[in-house]
Coordinates of C-alpha atoms in Angstrom, one line a residue:
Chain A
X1 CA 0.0 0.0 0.0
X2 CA 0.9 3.9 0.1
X3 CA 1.2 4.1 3.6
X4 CA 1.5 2.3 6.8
X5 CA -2.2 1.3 7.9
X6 CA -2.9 -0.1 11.0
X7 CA -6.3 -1.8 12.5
X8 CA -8.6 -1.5 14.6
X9 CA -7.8 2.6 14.4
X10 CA -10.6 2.3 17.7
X11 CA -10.5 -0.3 20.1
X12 CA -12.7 -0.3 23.5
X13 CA -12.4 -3.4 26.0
X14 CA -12.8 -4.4 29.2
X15 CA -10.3 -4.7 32.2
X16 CA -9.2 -8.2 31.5
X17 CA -9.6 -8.9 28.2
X18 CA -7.2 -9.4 25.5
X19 CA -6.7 -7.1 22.3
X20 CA -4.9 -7.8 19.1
X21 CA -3.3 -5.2 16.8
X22 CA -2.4 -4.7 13.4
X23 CA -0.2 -3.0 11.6
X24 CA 0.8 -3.3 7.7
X25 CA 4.2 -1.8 6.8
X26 CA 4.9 -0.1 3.4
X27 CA 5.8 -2.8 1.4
X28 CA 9.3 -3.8 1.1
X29 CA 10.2 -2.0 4.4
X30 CA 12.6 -4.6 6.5
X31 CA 11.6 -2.6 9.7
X32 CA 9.1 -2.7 11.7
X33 CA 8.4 -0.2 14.8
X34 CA 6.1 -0.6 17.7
X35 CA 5.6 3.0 20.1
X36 CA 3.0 4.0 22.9
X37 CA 1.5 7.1 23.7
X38 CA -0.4 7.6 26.6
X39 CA -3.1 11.1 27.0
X40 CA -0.8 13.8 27.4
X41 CA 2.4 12.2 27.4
X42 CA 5.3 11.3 24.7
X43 CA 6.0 8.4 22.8
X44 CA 7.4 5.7 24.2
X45 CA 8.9 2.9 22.2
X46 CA 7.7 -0.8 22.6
X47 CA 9.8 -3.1 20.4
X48 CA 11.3 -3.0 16.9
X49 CA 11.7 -5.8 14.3
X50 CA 14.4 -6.7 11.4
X51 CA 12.5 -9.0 9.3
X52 CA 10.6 -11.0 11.5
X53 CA 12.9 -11.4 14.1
X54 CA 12.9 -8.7 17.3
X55 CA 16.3 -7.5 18.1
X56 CA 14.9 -4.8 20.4
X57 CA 11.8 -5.6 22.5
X58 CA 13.4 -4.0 25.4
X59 CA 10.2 -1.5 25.6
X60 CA 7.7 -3.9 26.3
X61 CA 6.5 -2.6 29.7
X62 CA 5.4 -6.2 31.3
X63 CA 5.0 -9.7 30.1
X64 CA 1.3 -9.2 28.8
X65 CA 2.3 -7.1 25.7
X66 CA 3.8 -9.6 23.2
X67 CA 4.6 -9.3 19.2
X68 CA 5.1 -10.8 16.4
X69 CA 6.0 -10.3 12.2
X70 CA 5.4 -12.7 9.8
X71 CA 6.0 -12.7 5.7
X72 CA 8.4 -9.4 6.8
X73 CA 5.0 -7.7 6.6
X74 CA 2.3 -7.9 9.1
X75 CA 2.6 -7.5 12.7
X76 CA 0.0 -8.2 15.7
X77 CA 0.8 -6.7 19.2
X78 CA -0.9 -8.4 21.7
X79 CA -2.6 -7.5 24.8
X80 CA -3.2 -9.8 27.8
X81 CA -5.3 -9.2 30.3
X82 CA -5.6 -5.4 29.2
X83 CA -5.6 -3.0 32.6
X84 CA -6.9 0.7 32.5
X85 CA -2.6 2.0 32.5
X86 CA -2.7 0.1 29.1
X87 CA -5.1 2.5 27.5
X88 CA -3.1 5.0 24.9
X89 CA -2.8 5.2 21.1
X90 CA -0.4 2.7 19.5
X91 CA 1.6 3.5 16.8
X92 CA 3.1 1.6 14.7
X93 CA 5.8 2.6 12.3
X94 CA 8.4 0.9 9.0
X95 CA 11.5 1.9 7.4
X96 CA 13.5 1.0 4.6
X97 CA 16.4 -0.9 6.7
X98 CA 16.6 -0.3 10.1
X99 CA 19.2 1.9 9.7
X100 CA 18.6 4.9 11.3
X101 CA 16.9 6.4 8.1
X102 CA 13.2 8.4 8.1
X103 CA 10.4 6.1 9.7
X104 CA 6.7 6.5 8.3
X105 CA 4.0 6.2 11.3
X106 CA 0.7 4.8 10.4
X107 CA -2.6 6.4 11.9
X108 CA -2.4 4.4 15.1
X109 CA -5.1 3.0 17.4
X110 CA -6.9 4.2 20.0
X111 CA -7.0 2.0 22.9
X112 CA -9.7 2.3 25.2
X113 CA -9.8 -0.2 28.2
X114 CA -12.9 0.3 30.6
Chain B
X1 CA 15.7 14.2 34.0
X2 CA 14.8 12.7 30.3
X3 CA 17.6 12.0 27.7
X4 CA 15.6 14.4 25.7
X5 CA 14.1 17.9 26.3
X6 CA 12.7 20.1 24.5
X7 CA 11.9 24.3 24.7
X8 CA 9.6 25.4 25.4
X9 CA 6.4 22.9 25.6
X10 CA 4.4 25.2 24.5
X11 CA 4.3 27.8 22.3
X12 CA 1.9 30.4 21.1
X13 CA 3.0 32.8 17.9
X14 CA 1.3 35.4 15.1
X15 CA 1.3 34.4 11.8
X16 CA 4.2 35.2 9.8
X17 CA 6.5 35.3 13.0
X18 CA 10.1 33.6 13.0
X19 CA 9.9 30.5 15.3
X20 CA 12.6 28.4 17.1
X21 CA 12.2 25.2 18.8
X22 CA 15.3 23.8 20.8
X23 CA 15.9 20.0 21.7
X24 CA 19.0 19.0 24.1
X25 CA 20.3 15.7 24.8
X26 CA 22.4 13.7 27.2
X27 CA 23.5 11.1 25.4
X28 CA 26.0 10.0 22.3
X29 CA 23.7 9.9 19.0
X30 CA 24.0 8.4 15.5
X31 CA 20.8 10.6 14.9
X32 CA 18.3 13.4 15.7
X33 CA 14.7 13.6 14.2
X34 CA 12.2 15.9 14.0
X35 CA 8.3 14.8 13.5
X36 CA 5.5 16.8 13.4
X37 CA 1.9 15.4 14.7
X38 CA -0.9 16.9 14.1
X39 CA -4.2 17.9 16.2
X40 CA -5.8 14.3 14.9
X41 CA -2.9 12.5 15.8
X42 CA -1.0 11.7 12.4
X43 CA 2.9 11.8 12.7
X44 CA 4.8 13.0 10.0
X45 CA 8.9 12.6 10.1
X46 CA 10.1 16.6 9.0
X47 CA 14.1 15.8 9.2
X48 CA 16.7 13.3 10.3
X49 CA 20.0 15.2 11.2
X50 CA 23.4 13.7 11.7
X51 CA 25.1 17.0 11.7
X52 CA 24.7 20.2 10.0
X53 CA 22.0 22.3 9.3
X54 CA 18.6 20.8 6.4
X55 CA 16.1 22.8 5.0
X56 CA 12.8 22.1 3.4
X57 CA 10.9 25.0 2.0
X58 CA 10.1 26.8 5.2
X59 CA 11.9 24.8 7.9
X60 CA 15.1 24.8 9.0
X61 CA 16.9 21.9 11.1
X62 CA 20.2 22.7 12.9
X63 CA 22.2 20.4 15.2
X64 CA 25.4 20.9 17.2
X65 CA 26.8 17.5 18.2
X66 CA 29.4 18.9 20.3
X67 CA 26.8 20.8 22.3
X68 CA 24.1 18.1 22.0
X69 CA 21.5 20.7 20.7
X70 CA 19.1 20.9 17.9
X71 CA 16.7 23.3 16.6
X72 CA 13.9 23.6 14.6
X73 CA 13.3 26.9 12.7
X74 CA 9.7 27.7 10.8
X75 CA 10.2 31.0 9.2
X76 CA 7.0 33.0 7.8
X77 CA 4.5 30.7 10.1
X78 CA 0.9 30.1 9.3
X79 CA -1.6 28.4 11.1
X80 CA -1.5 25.6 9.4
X81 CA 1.8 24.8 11.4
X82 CA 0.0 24.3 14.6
X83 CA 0.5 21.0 15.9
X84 CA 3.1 19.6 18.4
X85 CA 6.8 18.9 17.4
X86 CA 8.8 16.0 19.0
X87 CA 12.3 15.6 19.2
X88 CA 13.6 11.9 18.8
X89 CA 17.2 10.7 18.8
X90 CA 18.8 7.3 18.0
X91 CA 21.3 6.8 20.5
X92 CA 22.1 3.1 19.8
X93 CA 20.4 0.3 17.9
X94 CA 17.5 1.7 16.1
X95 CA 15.0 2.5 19.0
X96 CA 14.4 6.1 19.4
X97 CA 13.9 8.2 22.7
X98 CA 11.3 10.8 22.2
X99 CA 11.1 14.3 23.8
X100 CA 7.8 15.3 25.4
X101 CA 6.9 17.4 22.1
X102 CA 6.3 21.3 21.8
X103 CA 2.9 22.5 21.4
X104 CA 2.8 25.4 19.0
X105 CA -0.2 27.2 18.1
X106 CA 0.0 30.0 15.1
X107 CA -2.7 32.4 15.3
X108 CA -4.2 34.4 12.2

């Protein structure tokens, strides 16, 4: 596609419930980013992906946020047992190489958890 | 205190006016970027510095690497520049470390 797209671009849950999201990379872009943003607050980086391997996942702020890539092209982040502190928008993001060079964000999703 | 700071964090300005935003940071980079969101949330990548100064129609980018500083320069602003600009660097790997972003509204 054009662009980076990701889905669902709205998402409300429930406390306790898991949510899957998705994000499609430009095509031919090796890397794959993964950031946070909470109301009010910055970015915060999740994990990043070379191919379909993680290199960097050092963001992941607990053991109920997982990833993964498959095909270099789709990824799903995962959810577990979504609390209240998870709500924020998630962004997702490619580039070319993974080398430092400009990053295209996609739209994001809003994450609601009640 | 964050790796990365920007100034001011917010920033209210007249059309046409000459505007600077400033980014410091603590720690050895490969890179600096600047991105631009806008009020429905979009994030656009504006410049990736190494050193030097780029320039695309409008805006400027400057960094210092010796004096861990960047700027960001919109000359002739217009309200169609409002929106918040973040400060990201690459210190190591390819993860970046964001700055808390600089609101700046351009009135008419």
């Amino acid at each position: 596609g054009a662009g980076v797209s990701q889905s669902p671009s709205n998402k409300v849950t429930e406390k306790g419930k898991d949510v899957e999201l998705r994000c499609d990379p430009i095509s031919g872009h090796t890397a794959l980013y993964w950031y946070r943003q909470r109301l009010g607050q910055g970015l915060e980086f999740l994990i990043y992906f070379q191919g379909n391997s993680a290199p960097d996942k050092s963001g992941l702020p607990s053991d109920r946020f997982s990833a993964e890539r498959t095909g270099e092209s789709v990824s799903t982040l995962t959810i577990q047992r979504t609390q209240q502190e998870d709500s924020a928008v998630y962004l997702c993001a490619s580039s070319l190489n993974g080398g430092g060079e400009t990053q295209y964000f996609g739209p994001g999703t809003r994450l609601l958890v009640l | 205190k964050n790796e990365v700071e920007q100034s001011p964090q917010n920033l209210t300005a007249q059309e046409g006016e000459f505007i600077t935003i400033n980014c410091s940071y603590s720690v050895g980079i490969s890179a600096l970027h600047w991105l631009q969101q806008h009020p429905g949330g979009g994030i656009v990548s504006l410049f990736m510095l190494s050193s030097g100064k780029k320039k695309h129609g409008r805006l400027i980018a400057t960094i210092n690497i010796q004096e861990k500083h960047s700027s960001l320069h919109i000359t002739a602003s217009h309200p169609r520049d409002s929106a918040v600009y973040i400060c990201a660097v690459r210190s190591g790997g390819s993860r970046l470390t964001f700055g808390e972003g600089t609101q700046l509204t351009v009135n008419p």
